[in-house]
Coordinates of N, CA and C in Angstrom, one line a residue:
V6 N 111.7 0.6 231.4 CA 112.1 1.7 232.2 C 111.1 2.9 232.1
D7 N 110.6 3.4 233.2 CA 109.7 4.5 233.2 C 110.6 5.8 233.4
I8 N 110.2 6.8 232.6 CA 110.9 8.1 232.7 C 109.9 9.1 233.0
T9 N 110.1 9.8 234.1 CA 109.3 10.9 234.5 C 110.1 12.2 234.5
L10 N 109.9 13.1 233.6 CA 110.7 14.3 233.4 C 110.2 15.3 234.4
K11 N 111.1 16.0 235.0 CA 110.8 17.1 236.0 C 110.8 18.4 235.2
P12 N 110.2 19.5 235.8 CA 110.2 20.8 235.2 C 111.6 21.2 234.8
L13 N 111.8 22.0 233.7 CA 113.1 22.4 233.3 C 113.7 23.3 234.3
E14 N 115.0 23.2 234.5 CA 115.8 24.0 235.4 C 116.8 24.8 234.5
F15 N 117.0 26.0 234.9 CA 117.9 26.9 234.1 C 119.1 27.2 235.0
H16 N 120.3 27.2 234.5 CA 121.5 27.5 235.2 C 122.3 28.5 234.4
T17 N 123.1 29.3 235.0 CA 124.0 30.2 234.3 C 125.3 29.5 234.2
L18 N 125.9 29.5 233.0 CA 127.2 28.9 232.8 C 128.2 29.9 232.3
A19 N 129.4 29.7 232.7 CA 130.5 30.6 232.2 C 131.0 29.9 230.9
I20 N 131.0 30.6 229.8 CA 131.4 30.0 228.5 C 132.6 30.8 228.0
E21 N 133.6 30.0 227.6 CA 134.8 30.7 227.0 C 134.7 30.6 225.5
G22 N 135.0 31.6 224.8 CA 135.0 31.6 223.3 C 133.6 32.1 222.9
P23 N 133.3 31.8 221.6 CA 132.0 32.3 221.0 C 130.8 31.7 221.8
V24 N 129.8 32.5 221.9 CA 128.5 32.0 222.6 C 127.7 31.3 221.6
P25 N 127.2 30.1 221.9 CA 126.4 29.3 221.0 C 125.0 30.0 220.8
A26 N 124.4 29.7 219.7 CA 123.1 30.2 219.4 C 122.1 29.6 220.4
P27 N 121.0 30.4 220.8 CA 120.1 29.8 221.8 C 119.3 28.7 221.1
V28 N 118.8 27.8 222.0 CA 118.0 26.7 221.5 C 116.6 27.1 221.5
M29 N 115.9 27.0 220.4 CA 114.5 27.4 220.3 C 113.6 26.2 220.7
L30 N 112.7 26.5 221.7 CA 111.8 25.5 222.2 C 110.4 25.9 221.8
P31 N 109.5 24.9 221.6 CA 108.1 25.2 221.2 C 107.4 26.0 222.3
P32 N 106.7 27.0 221.9 CA 105.9 27.9 222.9 C 104.6 27.2 223.2
A33 N 103.9 27.8 224.1 CA 102.5 27.4 224.5 C 101.6 27.6 223.3
P34 N 100.5 26.8 223.2 CA 99.6 27.0 222.1 C 98.9 28.4 222.1
Q35 N 98.6 28.9 221.0 CA 97.9 30.2 220.9 C 96.4 29.9 221.0
K36 N 95.7 30.9 221.5 CA 94.2 30.8 221.6 C 93.6 31.5 220.4
P37 N 92.6 30.8 219.7 CA 91.9 31.4 218.5 C 90.9 32.4 219.0
Q38 N 90.5 33.2 218.1 CA 89.4 34.2 218.4 C 88.0 33.5 218.4
G39 N 87.1 33.8 219.3 CA 85.8 33.2 219.3 C 85.7 31.9 220.0
A40 N 84.5 31.5 220.3 CA 84.2 30.2 220.9 C 84.0 29.1 219.8
G41 N 84.4 27.9 220.1 CA 84.3 26.8 219.2 C 83.1 25.9 219.5
V42 N 82.9 24.9 218.7 CA 81.8 23.9 218.8 C 82.5 22.6 219.4
V43 N 81.7 21.9 220.2 CA 82.1 20.6 220.7 C 81.6 19.5 219.8
R44 N 82.6 18.7 219.3 CA 82.2 17.6 218.4 C 82.6 16.3 219.2
H45 N 81.8 15.2 218.9 CA 81.9 14.0 219.7 C 82.3 12.9 218.8
V46 N 83.2 12.0 219.3 CA 83.8 10.9 218.6 C 83.5 9.6 219.4
G47 N 83.0 8.6 218.8 CA 82.8 7.3 219.5 C 81.9 6.4 218.7
P48 N 81.6 5.2 219.2 CA 80.8 4.2 218.5 C 79.4 4.7 218.2
S49 N 78.8 5.5 219.1 CA 77.4 6.0 218.8 C 77.4 7.5 218.7
A50 N 78.5 8.1 218.4 CA 78.6 9.6 218.3 C 78.5 10.1 216.9
E51 N 78.5 11.4 216.8 CA 78.5 12.0 215.5 C 79.6 11.6 214.5
F52 N 80.8 11.4 215.0 CA 81.9 10.9 214.2 C 82.4 9.6 214.8
K53 N 82.8 8.7 213.9 CA 83.3 7.4 214.4 C 84.8 7.4 214.5
T54 N 85.5 8.3 213.8 CA 87.0 8.4 213.9 C 87.4 9.8 214.3
I55 N 88.6 9.9 215.0 CA 89.1 11.2 215.3 C 89.4 12.0 214.1
Q56 N 89.9 11.3 213.0 CA 90.2 12.1 211.8 C 89.0 12.7 211.2
Q57 N 87.9 12.0 211.2 CA 86.6 12.5 210.6 C 86.2 13.8 211.4
A58 N 86.4 13.8 212.7 CA 86.0 15.0 213.5 C 87.0 16.1 213.2
V59 N 88.3 15.8 213.1 CA 89.3 16.8 212.7 C 89.0 17.5 211.4
D60 N 88.7 16.6 210.4 CA 88.4 17.2 209.1 C 87.2 18.1 209.1
A61 N 86.2 17.9 209.9 CA 85.0 18.7 210.0 C 85.2 19.9 210.9
A62 N 86.2 19.9 211.7 CA 86.3 20.9 212.8 C 86.8 22.3 212.2
K63 N 86.5 23.3 213.0 CA 86.9 24.7 212.7 C 87.8 25.2 213.8
P64 N 88.6 26.2 213.6 CA 89.5 26.7 214.6 C 88.7 27.0 215.9
G65 N 89.2 26.6 217.0 CA 88.6 26.8 218.3 C 87.7 25.7 218.8
D66 N 87.4 24.7 217.9 CA 86.5 23.6 218.3 C 87.2 22.6 219.3
T67 N 86.4 21.9 220.1 CA 86.9 20.9 221.0 C 86.3 19.5 220.5
I68 N 87.1 18.5 220.4 CA 86.7 17.2 220.0 C 86.8 16.3 221.2
L69 N 85.6 15.8 221.7 CA 85.6 14.9 222.8 C 85.5 13.5 222.3
V70 N 86.4 12.6 222.9 CA 86.5 11.2 222.4 C 86.1 10.3 223.5
A71 N 85.1 9.4 223.2 CA 84.7 8.4 224.1 C 85.8 7.3 224.3
P72 N 85.7 6.6 225.5 CA 86.7 5.5 225.7 C 86.7 4.5 224.6
G73 N 87.9 4.0 224.3 CA 88.1 3.0 223.3 C 89.5 3.2 222.6
T74 N 89.7 2.4 221.6 CA 91.0 2.5 220.8 C 90.7 3.0 219.5
Y75 N 91.5 4.0 219.1 CA 91.3 4.7 217.8 C 92.5 4.7 216.9
A76 N 92.3 4.9 215.6 CA 93.4 5.0 214.6 C 94.1 6.3 214.7
P77 N 95.3 6.4 214.2 CA 96.1 7.7 214.1 C 95.3 8.8 213.4
F78 N 95.7 10.0 213.6 CA 95.2 11.1 212.9 C 96.2 12.2 212.7
A79 N 95.9 13.2 211.9 CA 96.8 14.3 211.6 C 96.0 15.6 211.5
T80 N 96.7 16.7 211.9 CA 96.2 18.1 211.8 C 97.4 18.9 211.2
K81 N 97.1 20.1 210.8 CA 98.1 21.0 210.3 C 98.3 22.2 211.2
N82 N 98.6 21.9 212.5 CA 98.7 22.9 213.5 C 97.4 23.7 213.7
D83 N 96.3 23.0 213.5 CA 95.0 23.7 213.7 C 94.7 24.1 215.1
F84 N 94.0 25.1 215.4 CA 93.6 25.5 216.7 C 92.5 24.6 217.2
L85 N 92.8 23.4 217.7 CA 91.8 22.4 218.1 C 92.3 21.8 219.5
T86 N 91.3 21.4 220.3 CA 91.6 20.6 221.5 C 90.9 19.3 221.2
I87 N 91.7 18.2 221.3 CA 91.2 16.8 221.1 C 91.4 16.2 222.5
R88 N 90.3 15.9 223.2 CA 90.3 15.5 224.6 C 89.5 14.2 224.8
S89 N 90.1 13.2 225.5 CA 89.4 12.0 225.9 C 88.4 12.3 227.0
E90 N 87.3 11.6 227.0 CA 86.3 11.8 228.0 C 86.7 11.1 229.3
A91 N 87.5 10.0 229.2 CA 87.7 9.1 230.4 C 89.2 9.0 230.7
G92 N 90.1 9.8 230.1 CA 91.5 9.8 230.4 C 92.3 8.7 229.7
A93 N 93.6 8.8 229.9 CA 94.6 7.9 229.1 C 94.4 6.4 229.5
E94 N 93.9 6.1 230.6 CA 93.8 4.7 231.0 C 92.7 4.0 230.2
K95 N 91.8 4.8 229.6 CA 90.6 4.2 228.9 C 90.5 4.6 227.4
T96 N 91.5 5.5 227.0 CA 91.3 6.0 225.6 C 92.7 5.9 225.0
T97 N 92.8 5.2 223.9 CA 94.1 4.9 223.3 C 94.1 5.2 221.8
I98 N 95.2 5.7 221.3 CA 95.5 5.9 219.9 C 96.6 4.9 219.6
D99 N 96.3 3.9 218.8 CA 97.2 2.8 218.5 C 97.6 2.8 217.0
A100 N 98.9 3.0 216.7 CA 99.3 3.0 215.3 C 99.6 1.6 214.8
K101 N 99.6 0.6 215.7 CA 99.8 -0.8 215.3 C 101.1 -1.0 214.5
G102 N 102.1 -0.2 214.8 CA 103.4 -0.4 214.1 C 103.4 0.0 212.6
E103 N 102.3 0.7 212.2 CA 102.2 1.1 210.8 C 102.4 2.6 210.5
G104 N 102.8 3.3 211.5 CA 103.1 4.8 211.3 C 103.1 5.5 212.7
R105 N 102.9 6.8 212.6 CA 102.9 7.6 213.8 C 101.4 7.8 214.4
C106 N 101.3 7.9 215.7 CA 99.9 8.1 216.3 C 99.3 9.4 215.9
V107 N 100.1 10.5 216.1 CA 99.5 11.8 215.9 C 100.6 12.7 215.2
T108 N 100.2 13.2 214.0 CA 101.1 14.2 213.3 C 100.3 15.5 213.4
L109 N 100.9 16.5 214.1 CA 100.1 17.7 214.4 C 100.8 18.9 213.7
T110 N 101.5 18.7 212.6 CA 102.1 19.7 211.9 C 102.3 19.3 210.4
A111 N 102.4 20.2 209.5 CA 102.7 19.8 208.1 C 103.9 20.6 207.6
R112 N 104.6 21.2 208.5 CA 105.7 22.1 208.1 C 107.0 21.3 208.0
P113 N 108.0 21.8 207.3 CA 109.3 21.2 207.3 C 110.0 21.4 208.6
F114 N 111.0 20.6 208.9 CA 111.7 20.6 210.2 C 112.2 22.0 210.6
A115 N 112.8 22.8 209.6 CA 113.4 24.1 210.0 C 112.3 25.1 210.5
N116 N 111.1 24.9 210.2 CA 110.0 25.8 210.6 C 109.0 25.1 211.6
M117 N 109.4 24.0 212.2 CA 108.4 23.3 213.0 C 108.3 23.8 214.5
Y118 N 109.3 24.5 215.0 CA 109.2 25.1 216.3 C 107.9 26.0 216.4
G119 N 107.2 25.9 217.4 CA 106.0 26.8 217.5 C 104.7 26.1 217.0
E120 N 104.8 25.0 216.4 CA 103.7 24.3 215.9 C 103.0 23.5 217.0
T121 N 102.4 24.3 218.0 CA 101.8 23.7 219.2 C 100.4 24.0 219.4
N122 N 99.7 24.5 218.4 CA 98.3 24.9 218.5 C 97.3 23.8 218.7
T123 N 97.5 22.6 218.1 CA 96.7 21.5 218.4 C 97.0 20.8 219.7
V124 N 96.0 20.7 220.6 CA 96.2 20.1 221.9 C 95.6 18.8 222.0
V125 N 96.3 17.7 222.3 CA 95.8 16.4 222.5 C 95.9 16.0 224.0
E126 N 94.8 15.7 224.6 CA 94.7 15.6 226.1 C 94.1 14.3 226.5
G127 N 94.8 13.6 227.4 CA 94.2 12.4 228.1 C 94.2 11.1 227.2
F128 N 95.2 10.8 226.5 CA 95.3 9.6 225.7 C 96.5 8.8 226.0
T129 N 96.4 7.5 225.7 CA 97.6 6.7 225.6 C 98.0 6.6 224.2
L130 N 99.2 6.9 223.8 CA 99.7 6.8 222.4 C 100.6 5.6 222.4
T131 N 100.4 4.7 221.5 CA 101.2 3.5 221.5 C 101.4 2.9 220.1
G132 N 102.4 2.1 219.9 CA 102.6 1.4 218.6 C 103.0 2.2 217.4
G133 N 103.7 3.4 217.7 CA 104.1 4.2 216.6 C 105.5 4.0 216.1
V134 N 105.6 4.0 214.8 CA 106.9 3.8 214.1 C 107.1 4.9 213.1
A135 N 107.9 5.9 213.4 CA 108.1 7.0 212.5 C 108.6 6.7 211.1
D136 N 109.4 5.7 211.0 CA 110.0 5.3 209.7 C 108.9 4.8 208.7
R137 N 107.7 4.6 209.2 CA 106.7 4.1 208.3 C 105.6 5.1 208.0
T138 N 106.0 6.4 208.2 CA 105.1 7.5 207.9 C 105.5 8.2 206.6
R139 N 104.6 9.0 206.0 CA 105.0 9.7 204.8 C 105.7 11.0 205.1
L140 N 105.3 11.7 206.2 CA 105.8 13.0 206.5 C 106.8 12.9 207.6
H141 N 108.0 13.4 207.4 CA 109.1 13.4 208.4 C 109.3 12.0 209.0
K142 N 109.8 11.1 208.1 CA 109.9 9.7 208.4 C 110.8 9.4 209.6
N143 N 111.8 10.2 210.0 CA 112.7 9.7 211.0 C 112.6 10.3 212.3
R144 N 111.5 11.1 212.6 CA 111.4 11.8 213.9 C 110.0 11.6 214.5
G145 N 110.0 11.4 215.8 CA 108.7 11.3 216.6 C 107.9 10.0 216.3
G146 N 108.3 8.9 217.0 CA 107.6 7.7 216.8 C 106.1 7.7 217.1
L147 N 105.7 8.4 218.1 CA 104.3 8.5 218.5 C 103.7 9.8 218.2
A148 N 104.5 10.9 218.3 CA 103.9 12.3 218.1 C 104.9 13.2 217.4
L149 N 104.4 14.0 216.5 CA 105.2 15.0 215.8 C 104.4 16.3 215.9
G150 N 105.0 17.4 216.5 CA 104.3 18.7 216.6 C 103.2 18.6 217.7
G151 N 102.7 19.8 217.9 CA 101.5 19.9 218.8 C 101.8 20.0 220.3
T152 N 100.8 19.9 221.1 CA 100.9 19.9 222.5 C 100.2 18.7 223.0
L153 N 100.9 17.9 223.9 CA 100.3 16.7 224.5 C 100.2 17.0 226.0
R154 N 99.0 16.7 226.5 CA 98.7 17.0 227.9 C 98.1 15.8 228.6
N155 N 98.7 15.4 229.7 CA 98.1 14.3 230.5 C 98.0 13.0 229.6
C156 N 99.1 12.8 228.8 CA 99.1 11.6 228.0 C 100.2 10.6 228.4
V157 N 100.0 9.4 228.0 CA 101.0 8.3 228.2 C 101.5 7.9 226.9
L158 N 102.9 8.0 226.7 CA 103.5 7.7 225.4 C 104.4 6.4 225.6
T159 N 104.0 5.4 225.0 CA 104.7 4.1 225.2 C 104.8 3.3 223.9
G160 N 105.9 2.6 223.7 CA 106.1 1.8 222.6 C 106.4 2.5 221.2
G161 N 107.0 3.7 221.3 CA 107.3 4.4 220.1 C 108.7 4.2 219.6
V162 N 108.9 4.2 218.3 CA 110.2 3.9 217.7 C 110.5 5.0 216.6
A163 N 111.7 5.6 216.6 CA 112.1 6.5 215.5 C 113.6 6.6 215.6
Q164 N 114.1 7.2 214.5 CA 115.6 7.5 214.5 C 115.9 8.5 215.6
Y165 N 115.1 9.6 215.6 CA 115.2 10.7 216.6 C 113.9 10.9 217.3
G166 N 113.9 10.8 218.7 CA 112.7 11.0 219.4 C 111.8 9.8 219.3
G167 N 112.1 8.7 220.0 CA 111.2 7.5 219.9 C 109.8 7.8 220.3
A168 N 109.6 8.6 221.4 CA 108.2 9.0 221.8 C 107.7 10.1 221.0
A169 N 108.5 11.2 220.9 CA 107.9 12.5 220.3 C 109.1 13.4 219.8
A170 N 108.7 14.2 218.9 CA 109.7 15.2 218.4 C 108.9 16.5 218.1
Y171 N 109.6 17.6 218.4 CA 109.0 19.0 218.2 C 107.6 19.1 218.8
V172 N 107.5 18.6 220.1 CA 106.3 18.6 220.8 C 106.4 19.3 222.1
R173 N 105.3 19.9 222.6 CA 105.3 20.5 223.9 C 104.5 19.4 224.8
L174 N 105.2 18.9 225.8 CA 104.6 17.9 226.7 C 104.3 18.5 228.0
E175 N 103.0 18.3 228.5 CA 102.6 18.8 229.8 C 102.0 17.7 230.6
K176 N 102.6 17.3 231.7 CA 102.2 16.3 232.6 C 101.9 15.0 231.9
C177 N 102.9 14.6 231.1 CA 102.9 13.3 230.3 C 103.8 12.3 230.9
V178 N 103.6 11.0 230.7 CA 104.4 9.9 231.1 C 105.0 9.2 229.9
L179 N 106.3 9.0 229.8 CA 106.9 8.4 228.7 C 107.6 7.1 229.2
R180 N 107.3 6.0 228.5 CA 107.9 4.7 228.9 C 108.0 3.8 227.7
G181 N 109.2 3.1 227.7 CA 109.4 2.0 226.7 C 109.5 2.5 225.3
N182 N 110.0 3.7 225.1 CA 110.2 4.2 223.7 C 111.7 4.0 223.3
R183 N 111.9 4.0 222.0 CA 113.3 3.7 221.5 C 113.6 4.6 220.3
A184 N 114.8 5.1 220.3 CA 115.4 5.8 219.2 C 116.6 5.1 218.7
T185 N 116.7 4.9 217.4 CA 117.9 4.2 216.9 C 119.1 5.1 216.8
K186 N 118.9 6.4 216.8 CA 120.1 7.4 216.8 C 120.2 8.2 218.0
C187 N 119.2 8.9 218.4 CA 119.2 9.7 219.7 C 117.8 10.1 220.2
G188 N 117.7 10.3 221.5 CA 116.4 10.8 222.0 C 115.4 9.7 222.2
G189 N 115.6 8.7 222.9 CA 114.6 7.6 223.1 C 113.3 8.2 223.6
A190 N 113.3 9.1 224.6 CA 112.1 9.7 225.1 C 111.6 10.7 224.2
G191 N 112.4 11.6 223.7 CA 112.0 12.7 222.8 C 113.1 13.5 222.2
A192 N 112.9 14.1 221.1 CA 113.9 15.0 220.5 C 113.2 16.3 220.2
F193 N 113.9 17.4 220.6 CA 113.4 18.8 220.3 C 112.1 19.0 221.0
V194 N 112.0 18.6 222.3 CA 110.8 18.5 223.1 C 110.9 19.6 224.2
R195 N 109.8 20.2 224.5 CA 109.7 21.1 225.7 C 108.7 20.4 226.7
A196 N 109.2 20.1 227.9 CA 108.4 19.3 228.8 C 108.1 20.1 230.1
F197 N 106.9 20.0 230.6 CA 106.4 20.6 231.8 C 105.8 19.6 232.7
D198 N 106.3 19.3 233.9 CA 105.8 18.4 234.8 C 105.5 17.0 234.1
S199 N 106.4 16.6 233.2 CA 106.2 15.3 232.5 C 107.3 14.4 233.0

């Protein structure tokens, strides 16, 4: 089943009794001061893995990834843009059922809203199983935290948010993800044209 999310709609409701607390949704990523460096990932590039480029990157850097299939990676809400050169059809991050594709935060759940500074753009994320990760085992099968833009999220499994949790989604496609408790497509997600 393919799920295409439409832009959020807001409605005014009449509520009797106490007013519930507002739901906090992840904001847009913040922009760092200054211009960054472009770093390249690929078979004949400066870095062979995305994680190597992330580890060497400074705030404001852009990491360009050549077409191919890559291993999962993690950031700590760093001000980075990680972009594929050829789009989601030709560039994949595959966790192979051994963990999550991208973990873009290191914060505990209560403080995870707003962890959207790392932008991942133009990838297919697949094969993620959140219960096999060390950090936040039960949420976000493919992605936890960060901003995903023009990505395809498929084949993710988690207790909450089979595809993603605590993520800002922009123009993404979600298909074939599963949650064992709730939120097959996503949990605690802010979606725009996805």
